[in-house]
Tab-separated table of C-alpha atoms and ligand atoms in Angstrom:
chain	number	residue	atom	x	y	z
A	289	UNK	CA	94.200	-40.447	-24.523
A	290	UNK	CA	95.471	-43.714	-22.608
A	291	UNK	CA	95.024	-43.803	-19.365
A	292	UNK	CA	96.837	-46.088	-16.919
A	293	UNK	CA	94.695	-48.593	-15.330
A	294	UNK	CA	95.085	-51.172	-12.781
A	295	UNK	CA	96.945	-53.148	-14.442
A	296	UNK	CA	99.915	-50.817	-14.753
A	297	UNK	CA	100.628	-50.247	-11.315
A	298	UNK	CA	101.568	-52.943	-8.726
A	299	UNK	CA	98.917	-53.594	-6.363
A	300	UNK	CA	99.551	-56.344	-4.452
A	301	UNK	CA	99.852	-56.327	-0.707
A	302	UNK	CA	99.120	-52.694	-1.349
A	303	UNK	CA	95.896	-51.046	0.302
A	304	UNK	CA	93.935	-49.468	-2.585
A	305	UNK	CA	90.736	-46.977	-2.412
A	306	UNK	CA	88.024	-47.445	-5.252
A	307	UNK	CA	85.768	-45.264	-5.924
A	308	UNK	CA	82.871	-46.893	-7.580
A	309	UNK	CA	79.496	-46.178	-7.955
A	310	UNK	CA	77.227	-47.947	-6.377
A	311	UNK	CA	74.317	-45.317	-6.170
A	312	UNK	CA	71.664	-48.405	-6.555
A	313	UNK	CA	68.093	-47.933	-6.323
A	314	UNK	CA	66.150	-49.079	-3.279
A	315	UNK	CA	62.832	-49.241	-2.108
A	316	UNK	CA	61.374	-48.170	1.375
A	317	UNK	CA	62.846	-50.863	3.575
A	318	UNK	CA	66.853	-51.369	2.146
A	319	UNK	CA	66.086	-53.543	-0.531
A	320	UNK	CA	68.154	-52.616	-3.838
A	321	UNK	CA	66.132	-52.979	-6.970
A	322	UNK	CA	68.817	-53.163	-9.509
A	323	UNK	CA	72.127	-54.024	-9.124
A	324	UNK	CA	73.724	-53.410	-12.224
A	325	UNK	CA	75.989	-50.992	-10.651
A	326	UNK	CA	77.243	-53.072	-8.406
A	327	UNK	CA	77.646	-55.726	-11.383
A	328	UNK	CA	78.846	-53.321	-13.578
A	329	UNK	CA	81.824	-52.367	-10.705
A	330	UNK	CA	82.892	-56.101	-10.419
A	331	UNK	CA	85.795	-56.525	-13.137
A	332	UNK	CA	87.704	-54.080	-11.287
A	333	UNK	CA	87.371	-54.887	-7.784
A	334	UNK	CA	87.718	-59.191	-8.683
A	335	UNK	CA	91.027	-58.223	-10.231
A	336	UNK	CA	92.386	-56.418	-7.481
A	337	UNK	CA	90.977	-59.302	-4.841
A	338	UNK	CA	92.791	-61.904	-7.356
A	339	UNK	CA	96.172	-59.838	-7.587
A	340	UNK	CA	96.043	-59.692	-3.428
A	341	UNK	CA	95.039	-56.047	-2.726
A	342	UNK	CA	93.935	-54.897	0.123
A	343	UNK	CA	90.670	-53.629	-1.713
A	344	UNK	CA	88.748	-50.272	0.238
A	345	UNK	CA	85.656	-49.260	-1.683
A	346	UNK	CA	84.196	-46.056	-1.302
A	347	UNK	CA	80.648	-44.139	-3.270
A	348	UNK	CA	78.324	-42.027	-2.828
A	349	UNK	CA	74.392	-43.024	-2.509
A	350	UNK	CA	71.793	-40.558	-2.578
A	351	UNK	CA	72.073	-37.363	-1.593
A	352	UNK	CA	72.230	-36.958	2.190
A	353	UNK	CA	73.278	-33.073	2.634
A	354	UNK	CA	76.100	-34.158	4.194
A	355	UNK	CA	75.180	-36.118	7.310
A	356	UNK	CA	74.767	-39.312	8.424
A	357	UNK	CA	71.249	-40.857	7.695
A	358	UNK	CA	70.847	-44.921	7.882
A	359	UNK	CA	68.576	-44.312	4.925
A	360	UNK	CA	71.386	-43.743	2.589
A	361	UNK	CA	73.520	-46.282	4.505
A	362	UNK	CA	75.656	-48.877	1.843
A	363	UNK	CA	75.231	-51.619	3.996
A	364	UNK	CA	73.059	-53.558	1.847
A	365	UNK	CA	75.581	-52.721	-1.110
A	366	UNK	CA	78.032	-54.552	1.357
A	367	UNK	CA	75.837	-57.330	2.075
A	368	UNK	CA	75.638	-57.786	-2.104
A	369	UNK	CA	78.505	-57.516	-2.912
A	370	UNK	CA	79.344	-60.493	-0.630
A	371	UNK	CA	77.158	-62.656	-2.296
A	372	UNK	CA	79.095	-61.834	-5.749
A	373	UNK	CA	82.606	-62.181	-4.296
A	374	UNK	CA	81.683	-65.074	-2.372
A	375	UNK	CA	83.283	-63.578	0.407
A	376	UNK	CA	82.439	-60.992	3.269
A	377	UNK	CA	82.995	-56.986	2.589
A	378	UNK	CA	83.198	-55.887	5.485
A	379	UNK	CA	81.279	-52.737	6.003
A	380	UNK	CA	82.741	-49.449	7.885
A	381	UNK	CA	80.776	-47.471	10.007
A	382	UNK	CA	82.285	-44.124	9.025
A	383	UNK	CA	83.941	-42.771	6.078
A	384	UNK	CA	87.520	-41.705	7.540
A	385	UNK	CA	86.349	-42.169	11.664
A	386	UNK	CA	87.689	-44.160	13.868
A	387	UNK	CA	85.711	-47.778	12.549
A	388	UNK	CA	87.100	-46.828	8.987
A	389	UNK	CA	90.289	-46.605	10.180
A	390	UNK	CA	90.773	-49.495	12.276
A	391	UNK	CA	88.804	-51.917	9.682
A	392	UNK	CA	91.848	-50.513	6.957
A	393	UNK	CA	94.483	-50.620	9.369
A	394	UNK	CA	94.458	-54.733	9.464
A	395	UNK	CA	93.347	-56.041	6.348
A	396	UNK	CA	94.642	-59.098	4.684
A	397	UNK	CA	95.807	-59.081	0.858
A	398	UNK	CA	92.542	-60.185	-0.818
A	399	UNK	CA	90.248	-58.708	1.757
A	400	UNK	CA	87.361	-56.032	0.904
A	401	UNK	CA	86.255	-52.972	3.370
A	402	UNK	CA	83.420	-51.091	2.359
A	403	UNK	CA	83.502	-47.436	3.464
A	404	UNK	CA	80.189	-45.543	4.457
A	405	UNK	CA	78.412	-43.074	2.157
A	406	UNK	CA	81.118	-40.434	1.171
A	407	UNK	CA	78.431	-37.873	1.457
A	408	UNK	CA	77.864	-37.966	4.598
A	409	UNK	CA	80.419	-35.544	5.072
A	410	UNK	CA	79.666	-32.251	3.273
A	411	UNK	CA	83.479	-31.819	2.357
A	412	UNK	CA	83.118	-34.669	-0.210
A	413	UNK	CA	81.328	-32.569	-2.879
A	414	UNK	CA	83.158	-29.453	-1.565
A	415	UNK	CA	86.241	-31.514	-2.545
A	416	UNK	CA	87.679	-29.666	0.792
A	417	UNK	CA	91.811	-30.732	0.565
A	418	UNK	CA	91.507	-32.092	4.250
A	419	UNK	CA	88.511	-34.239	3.864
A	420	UNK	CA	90.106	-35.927	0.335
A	421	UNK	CA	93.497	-35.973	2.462
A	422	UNK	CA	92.142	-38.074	5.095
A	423	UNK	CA	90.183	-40.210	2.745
A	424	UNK	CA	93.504	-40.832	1.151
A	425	UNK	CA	95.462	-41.805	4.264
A	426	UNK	CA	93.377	-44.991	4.674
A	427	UNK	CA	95.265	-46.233	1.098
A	428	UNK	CA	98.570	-46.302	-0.758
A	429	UNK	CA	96.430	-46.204	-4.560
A	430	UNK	CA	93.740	-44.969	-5.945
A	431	UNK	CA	91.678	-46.216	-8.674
A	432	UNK	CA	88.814	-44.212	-9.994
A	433	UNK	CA	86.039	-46.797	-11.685
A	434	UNK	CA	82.871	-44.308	-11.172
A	435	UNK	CA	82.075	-42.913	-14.528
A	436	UNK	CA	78.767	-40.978	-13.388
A	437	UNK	CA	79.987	-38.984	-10.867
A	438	UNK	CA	84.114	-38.428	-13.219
A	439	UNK	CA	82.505	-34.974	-14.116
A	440	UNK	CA	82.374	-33.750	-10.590
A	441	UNK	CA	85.046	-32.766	-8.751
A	442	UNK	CA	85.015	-34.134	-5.794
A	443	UNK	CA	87.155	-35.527	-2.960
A	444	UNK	CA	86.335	-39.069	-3.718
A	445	UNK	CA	86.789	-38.483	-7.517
A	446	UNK	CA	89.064	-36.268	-7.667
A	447	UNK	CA	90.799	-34.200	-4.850
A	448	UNK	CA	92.331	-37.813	-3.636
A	449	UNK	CA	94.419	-38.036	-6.676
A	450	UNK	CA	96.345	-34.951	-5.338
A	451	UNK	CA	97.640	-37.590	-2.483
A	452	UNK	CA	97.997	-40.569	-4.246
A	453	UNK	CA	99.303	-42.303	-7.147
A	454	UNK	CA	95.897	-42.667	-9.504
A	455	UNK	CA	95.023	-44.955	-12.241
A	456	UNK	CA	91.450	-46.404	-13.962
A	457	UNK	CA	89.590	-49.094	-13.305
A	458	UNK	CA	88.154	-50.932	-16.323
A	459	UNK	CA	84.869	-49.084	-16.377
A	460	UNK	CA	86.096	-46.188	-16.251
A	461	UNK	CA	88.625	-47.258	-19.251
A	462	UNK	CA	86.136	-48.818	-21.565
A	463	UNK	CA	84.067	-45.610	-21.535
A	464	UNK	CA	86.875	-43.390	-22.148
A	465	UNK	CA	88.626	-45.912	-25.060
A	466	UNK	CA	84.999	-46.400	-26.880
A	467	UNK	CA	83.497	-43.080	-26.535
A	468	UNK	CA	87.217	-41.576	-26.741
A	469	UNK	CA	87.779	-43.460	-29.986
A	470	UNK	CA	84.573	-42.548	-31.627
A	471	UNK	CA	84.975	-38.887	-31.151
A	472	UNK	CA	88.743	-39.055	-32.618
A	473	UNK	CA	89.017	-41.455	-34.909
A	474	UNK	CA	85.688	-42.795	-35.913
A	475	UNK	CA	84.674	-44.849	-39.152
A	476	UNK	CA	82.265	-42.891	-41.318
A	477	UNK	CA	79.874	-42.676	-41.954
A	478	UNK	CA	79.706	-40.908	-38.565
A	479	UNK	CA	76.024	-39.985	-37.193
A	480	UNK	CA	74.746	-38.444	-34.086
A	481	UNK	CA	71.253	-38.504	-32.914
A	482	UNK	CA	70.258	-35.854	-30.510
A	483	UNK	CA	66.921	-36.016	-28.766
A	484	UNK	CA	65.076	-35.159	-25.252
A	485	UNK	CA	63.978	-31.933	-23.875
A	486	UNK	CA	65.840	-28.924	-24.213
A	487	UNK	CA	67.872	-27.328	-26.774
A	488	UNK	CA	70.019	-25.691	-23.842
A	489	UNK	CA	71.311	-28.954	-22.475
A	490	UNK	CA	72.281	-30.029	-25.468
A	491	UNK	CA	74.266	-27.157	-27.214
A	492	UNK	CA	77.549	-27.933	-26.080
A	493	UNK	CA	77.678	-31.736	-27.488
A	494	UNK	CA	75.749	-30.453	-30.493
A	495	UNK	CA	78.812	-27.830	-31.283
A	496	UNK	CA	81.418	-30.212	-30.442
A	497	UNK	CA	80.047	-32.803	-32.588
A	498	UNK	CA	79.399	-30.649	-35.810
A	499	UNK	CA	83.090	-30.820	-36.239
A	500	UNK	CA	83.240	-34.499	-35.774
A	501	UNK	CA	80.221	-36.492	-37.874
A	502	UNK	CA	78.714	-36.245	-41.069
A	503	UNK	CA	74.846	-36.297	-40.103
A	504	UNK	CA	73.327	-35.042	-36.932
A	505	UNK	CA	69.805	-35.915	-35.964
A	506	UNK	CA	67.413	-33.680	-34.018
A	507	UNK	CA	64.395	-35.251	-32.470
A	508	UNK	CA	62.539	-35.127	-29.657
A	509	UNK	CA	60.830	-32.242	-27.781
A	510	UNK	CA	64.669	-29.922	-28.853
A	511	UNK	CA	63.278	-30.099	-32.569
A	512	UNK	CA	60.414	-27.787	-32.517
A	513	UNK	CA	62.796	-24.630	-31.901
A	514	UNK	CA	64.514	-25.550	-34.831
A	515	UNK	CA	61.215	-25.879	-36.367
A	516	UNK	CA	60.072	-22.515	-35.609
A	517	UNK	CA	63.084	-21.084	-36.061
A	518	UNK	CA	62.876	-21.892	-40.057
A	519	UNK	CA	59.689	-19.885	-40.007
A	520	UNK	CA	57.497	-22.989	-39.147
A	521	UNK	CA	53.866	-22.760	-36.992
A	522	UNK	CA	54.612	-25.653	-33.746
A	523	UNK	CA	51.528	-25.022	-31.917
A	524	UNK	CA	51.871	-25.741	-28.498
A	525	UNK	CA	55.129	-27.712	-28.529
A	526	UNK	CA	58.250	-27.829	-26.605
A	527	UNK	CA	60.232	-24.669	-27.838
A	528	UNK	CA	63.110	-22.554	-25.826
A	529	UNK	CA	62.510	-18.857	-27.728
A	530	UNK	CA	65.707	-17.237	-26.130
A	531	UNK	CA	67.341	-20.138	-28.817
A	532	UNK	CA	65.959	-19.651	-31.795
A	533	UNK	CA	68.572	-17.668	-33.192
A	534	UNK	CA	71.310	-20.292	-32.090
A	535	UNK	CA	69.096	-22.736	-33.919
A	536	UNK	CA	69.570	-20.684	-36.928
A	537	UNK	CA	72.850	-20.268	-37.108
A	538	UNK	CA	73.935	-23.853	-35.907
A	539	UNK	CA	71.609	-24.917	-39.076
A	540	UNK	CA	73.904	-22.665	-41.478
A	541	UNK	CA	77.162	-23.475	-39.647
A	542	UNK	CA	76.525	-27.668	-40.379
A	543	UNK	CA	75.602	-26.690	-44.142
A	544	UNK	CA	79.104	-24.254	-44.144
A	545	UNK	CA	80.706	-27.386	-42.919
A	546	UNK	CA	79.259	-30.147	-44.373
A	547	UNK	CA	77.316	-31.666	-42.040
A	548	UNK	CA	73.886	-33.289	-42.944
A	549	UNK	CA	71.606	-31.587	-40.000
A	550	UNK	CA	68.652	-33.534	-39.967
A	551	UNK	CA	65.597	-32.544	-38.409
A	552	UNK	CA	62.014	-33.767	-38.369
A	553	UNK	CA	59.422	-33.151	-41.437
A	554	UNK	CA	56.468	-34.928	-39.727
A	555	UNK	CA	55.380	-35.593	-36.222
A	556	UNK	CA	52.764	-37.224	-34.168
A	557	UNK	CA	50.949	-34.516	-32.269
A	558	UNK	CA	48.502	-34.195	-29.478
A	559	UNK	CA	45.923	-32.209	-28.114
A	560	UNK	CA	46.967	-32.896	-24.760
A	561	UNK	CA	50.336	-33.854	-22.826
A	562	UNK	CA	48.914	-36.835	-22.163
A	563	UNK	CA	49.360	-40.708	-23.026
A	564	UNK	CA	45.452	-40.582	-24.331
A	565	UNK	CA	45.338	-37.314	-26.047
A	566	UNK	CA	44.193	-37.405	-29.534
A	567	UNK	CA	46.503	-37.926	-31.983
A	568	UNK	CA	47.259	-37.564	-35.820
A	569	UNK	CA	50.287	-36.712	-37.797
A	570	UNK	CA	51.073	-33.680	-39.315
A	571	UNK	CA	53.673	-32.087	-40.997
A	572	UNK	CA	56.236	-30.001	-38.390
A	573	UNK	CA	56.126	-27.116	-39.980
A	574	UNK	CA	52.485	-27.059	-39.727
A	575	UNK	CA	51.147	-27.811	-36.654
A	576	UNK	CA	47.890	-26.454	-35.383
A	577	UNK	CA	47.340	-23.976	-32.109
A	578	UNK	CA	46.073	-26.482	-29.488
A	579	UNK	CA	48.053	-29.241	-30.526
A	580	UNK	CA	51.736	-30.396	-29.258
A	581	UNK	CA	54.373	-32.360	-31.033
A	582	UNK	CA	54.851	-35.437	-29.044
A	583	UNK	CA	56.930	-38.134	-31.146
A	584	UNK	CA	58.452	-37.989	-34.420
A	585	UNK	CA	56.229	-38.878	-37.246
A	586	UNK	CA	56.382	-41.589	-40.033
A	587	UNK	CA	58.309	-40.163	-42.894
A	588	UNK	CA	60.741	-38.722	-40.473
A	589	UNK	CA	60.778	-41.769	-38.855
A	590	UNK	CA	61.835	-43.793	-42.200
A	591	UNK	CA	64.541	-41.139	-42.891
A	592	UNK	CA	66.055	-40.800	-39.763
A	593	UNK	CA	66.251	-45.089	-39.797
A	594	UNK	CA	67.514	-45.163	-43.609
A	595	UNK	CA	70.744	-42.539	-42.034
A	596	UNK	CA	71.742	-44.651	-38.835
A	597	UNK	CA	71.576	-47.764	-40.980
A	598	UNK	CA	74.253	-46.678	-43.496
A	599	UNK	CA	76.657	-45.495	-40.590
A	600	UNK	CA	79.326	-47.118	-39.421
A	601	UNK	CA	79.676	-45.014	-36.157
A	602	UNK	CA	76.487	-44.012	-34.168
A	603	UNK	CA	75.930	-41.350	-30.875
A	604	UNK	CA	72.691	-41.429	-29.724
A	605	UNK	CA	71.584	-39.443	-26.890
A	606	UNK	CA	68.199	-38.082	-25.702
A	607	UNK	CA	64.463	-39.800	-26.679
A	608	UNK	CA	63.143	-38.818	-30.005
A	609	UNK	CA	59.702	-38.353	-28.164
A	610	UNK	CA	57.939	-38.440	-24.492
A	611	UNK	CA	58.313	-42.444	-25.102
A	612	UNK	CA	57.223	-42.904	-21.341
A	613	UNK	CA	53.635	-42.691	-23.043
A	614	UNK	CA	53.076	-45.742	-24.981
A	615	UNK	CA	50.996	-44.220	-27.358
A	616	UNK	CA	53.927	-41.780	-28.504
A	617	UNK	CA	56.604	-44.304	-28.313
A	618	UNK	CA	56.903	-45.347	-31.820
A	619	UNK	CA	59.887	-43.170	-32.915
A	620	UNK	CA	61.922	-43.495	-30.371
A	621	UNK	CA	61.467	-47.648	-30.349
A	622	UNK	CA	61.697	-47.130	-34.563
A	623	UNK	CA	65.093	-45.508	-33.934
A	624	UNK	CA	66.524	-47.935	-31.106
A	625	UNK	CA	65.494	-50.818	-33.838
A	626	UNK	CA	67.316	-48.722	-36.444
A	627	UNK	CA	70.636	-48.383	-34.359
A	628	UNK	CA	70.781	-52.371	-32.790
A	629	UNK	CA	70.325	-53.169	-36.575
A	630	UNK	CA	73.122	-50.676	-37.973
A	631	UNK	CA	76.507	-52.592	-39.153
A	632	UNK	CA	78.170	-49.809	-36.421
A	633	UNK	CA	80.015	-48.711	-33.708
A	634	UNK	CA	76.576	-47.977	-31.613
A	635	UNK	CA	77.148	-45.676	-28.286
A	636	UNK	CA	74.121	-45.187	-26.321
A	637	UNK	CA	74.911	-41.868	-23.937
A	638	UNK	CA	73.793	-42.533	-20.393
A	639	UNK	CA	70.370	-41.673	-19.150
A	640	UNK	CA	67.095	-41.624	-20.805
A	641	UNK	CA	68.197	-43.269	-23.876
A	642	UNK	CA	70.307	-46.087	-22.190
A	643	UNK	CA	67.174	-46.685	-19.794
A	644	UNK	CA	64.679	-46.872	-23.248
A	645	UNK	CA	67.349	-49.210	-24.848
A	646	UNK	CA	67.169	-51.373	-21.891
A	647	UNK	CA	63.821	-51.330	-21.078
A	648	UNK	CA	62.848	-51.914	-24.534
A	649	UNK	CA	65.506	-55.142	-24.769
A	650	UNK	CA	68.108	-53.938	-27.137
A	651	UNK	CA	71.382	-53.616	-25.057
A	652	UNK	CA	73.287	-56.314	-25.846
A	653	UNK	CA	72.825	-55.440	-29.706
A	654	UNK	CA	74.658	-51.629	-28.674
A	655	UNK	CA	78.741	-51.702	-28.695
A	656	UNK	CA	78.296	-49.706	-25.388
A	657	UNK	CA	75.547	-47.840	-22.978
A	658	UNK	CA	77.403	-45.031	-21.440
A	659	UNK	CA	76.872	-45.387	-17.202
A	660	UNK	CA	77.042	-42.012	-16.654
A	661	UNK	CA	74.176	-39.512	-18.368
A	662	UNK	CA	75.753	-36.037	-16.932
A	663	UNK	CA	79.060	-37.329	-17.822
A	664	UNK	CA	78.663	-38.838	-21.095
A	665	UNK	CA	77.054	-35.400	-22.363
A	666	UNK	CA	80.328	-33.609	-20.534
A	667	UNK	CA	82.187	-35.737	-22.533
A	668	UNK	CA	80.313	-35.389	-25.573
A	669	UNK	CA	80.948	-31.777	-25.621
A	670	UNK	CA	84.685	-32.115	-25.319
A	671	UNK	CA	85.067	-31.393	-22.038
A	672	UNK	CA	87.825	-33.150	-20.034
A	673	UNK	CA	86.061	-35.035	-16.868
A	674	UNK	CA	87.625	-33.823	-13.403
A	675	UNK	CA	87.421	-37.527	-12.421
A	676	UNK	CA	89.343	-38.544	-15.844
A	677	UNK	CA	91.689	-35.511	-15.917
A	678	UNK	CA	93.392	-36.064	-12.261
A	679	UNK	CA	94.266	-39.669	-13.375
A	680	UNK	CA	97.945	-41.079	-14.548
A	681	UNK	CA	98.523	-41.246	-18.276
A	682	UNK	CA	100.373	-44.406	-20.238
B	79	AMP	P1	66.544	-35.151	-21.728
B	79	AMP	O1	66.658	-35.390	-20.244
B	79	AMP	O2	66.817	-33.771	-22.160
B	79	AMP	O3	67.252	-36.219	-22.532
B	79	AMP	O4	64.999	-35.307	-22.028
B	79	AMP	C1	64.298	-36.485	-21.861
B	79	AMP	C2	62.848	-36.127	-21.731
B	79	AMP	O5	62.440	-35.418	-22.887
B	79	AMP	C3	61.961	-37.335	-21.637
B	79	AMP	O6	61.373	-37.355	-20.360
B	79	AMP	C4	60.923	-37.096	-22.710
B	79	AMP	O7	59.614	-37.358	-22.281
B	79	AMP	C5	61.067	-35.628	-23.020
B	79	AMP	N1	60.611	-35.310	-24.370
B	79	AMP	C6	61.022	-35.865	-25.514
B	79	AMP	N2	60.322	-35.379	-26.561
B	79	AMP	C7	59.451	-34.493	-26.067
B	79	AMP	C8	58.439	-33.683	-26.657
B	79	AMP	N3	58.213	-33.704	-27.957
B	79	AMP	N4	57.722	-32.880	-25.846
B	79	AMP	C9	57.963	-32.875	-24.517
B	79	AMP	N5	58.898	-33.623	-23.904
B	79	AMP	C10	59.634	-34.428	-24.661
């Protein structure tokens, strides 16, 4: 799928709404902690200043039920931004009231309005026609660059297109052409590494992908159904009973197709869920009552590595362990190593596993860290994004 972008429509002179997302962490008094949202949403908005838009950004922050609360104010995003541009954004009061209006109404080409928090109305994730009609009258284009909220539908991501001619901006591009051209035309050997919680959030991307790669990896706290549901004893770990049988038959449907399912043969288990538990390895099939698998052991740890090394494409999504203890850690660092090393196309889905790549310094060896956690796994699973769907094809 190619989606037009900003660059195939003419924008200058013209007033054009962005959504971005600039849902930034910030402590108790305003200050934003990490900006790489607002970094991450430059590209688009710096080519639209340079072509002589007349630039309106909109995004959500937080989740304010709907009304206005100075706590989930974007002013500071404003105020940032500034400093990047090197220029003032000038920051609405409002969303579509009177102060939004009248800052749109008499822009210069070049210049940058910054609306209020979209969700201060409830009709934004209501995607209520009106609200996403009036959001639209402020502009003449709309370019959607928020790829963690493109799997909602909601006025700002969505219901706006129905008003206006839409296109991508180049965040929202480079997720859909890398993830996009993994999942359709990948080089192989193709593997997928599945971790995190729970077998339920992850069934749709693990069915989706079984007819896509050649090895799929199951770690994390997910693995133990699969354990148990071979006939193995998991002690007190992780397990979702009410999936056992899927686990079974999603094990024989990757043989019937091909597909190298790999799951853990060791693990590093505790007697408590905690960071100093006790601790040994032991094999997953075997785990003793009072004890909880916790990270994925040695020998699994070596096999899953020796897989992602040989492939040339590589999804990874979900931790292999709880690696916010240090102490059980090891796998999921082991397997982070194993993809930044791998001679690959390397796509890190959004959430936990972008935030342990980063925090444990290997982004810039990844092709690509998804932004968006919900809507990388949407997208995973094959579904099409509300926030992709509604926008103008090449
Ligand atoms: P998810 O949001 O489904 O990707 O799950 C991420 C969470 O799964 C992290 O907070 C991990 O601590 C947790 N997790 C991973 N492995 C295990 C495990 N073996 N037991 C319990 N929780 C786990």
């Amino acid at each position: 799928m190619s989606l037009k972008t900003v660059e195939d429509i003419a924008v200058r002179g013209k007033k054009v709404l962005v959504r971005c997302d600039f849902n930034v962490p910030m402590d108790d008094d305003g200050n934003i902690t990490n900006d790489n949202r607002i970094v991450g949403a430059l590209p688009t908005i710096k080519y639209l200043v340079g072509e002589g838009a007349k630039v309106i950004l909109c995004s959500h922050m937080g989740r304010p039920k709907g009304e206005f609360n100075m706590k989930y104010s974007l002013a500071p995003v404003a105020k940032r931004l500034s400093d990047y541009l090197g220029q003032t954004v000038k920051m609405a009061e409002d969303v579509v009231g009177e102060s939004a209006k009248a800052l749109t109404a008499t822009m210069a080409d070049g210049e940058v309005v910054l609306l209020e928090n979209v969700r201060f109305h409830a009709e934004e994730t209501k995607n209520v026609p009106e609200f996403s009609k009036q959001l639209a009258d402020l502009a003449e284009i709309f370019v959607n660059d928020a790829f963690g909220t493109a799997h909602r539908a909601h006025s700002s991501t969505a219901g706006v297109a129905d008003y206006l001619p839409a296109v991508a901006g180049y965040l929202i591009q480079k997720e859909i052409e890398i993830m996009g051209g993994a999942l359709d035309n990948a080089e192989r050997p193709f593997v997928a590494i599945l971790g995190g919680a729970k077998v339920k959030d992850k069934i749709g991307v693990i069915n989706n992908l079984l007819n896509k790669v050649d090895t799929i990896i199951i770690g994390g706290g997910m693995a133990y159904t699969f354990s148990k549901a071979l006939g193995g004893s998991i002690g007190d770990s992780l397990v979702d009973e009410e999936r056992l049988d899927y686990a079974r038959e999603v094990m024989a449907l990757a043989k019937e197709k091909g597909v190298n399912m790999m799951i853990p043969t060791d693990n590093v288990v505790a007697d408590d869920f905690s960071n100093d538990a006790n601790q040994k390895v032991c094999n997953t099939l075997e785990i003793p009552d009072g004890w909880q698998g916790l990270d994925i052991g040695p020998e699994t740890t070596k096999a899953f590595s020796d897989a992602i090394k040989n492939a040339k494409t590589v999804i990874w999504n979900g931790p292999m362990g709880v690696f916010e203890f240090e102490n059980f850690a090891k796998g999921t660092i082991a397997i982070a190593e194993a993809v930044a090393e791998a001679d690959a196309v390397t796509i890190i889905g959004g959430g936990d596993s972008a935030a342990a790549v980063t925090n444990l310094g290997f982004a810039d060896k990844m092709t690509h860290i998804s932004t968006g956690g919900g809507a990388s796994l949407e997208f995973l699973e094959g579904i099409e994004l509300p926030g992709v769907a509604c926008l103008e094809k090449k």
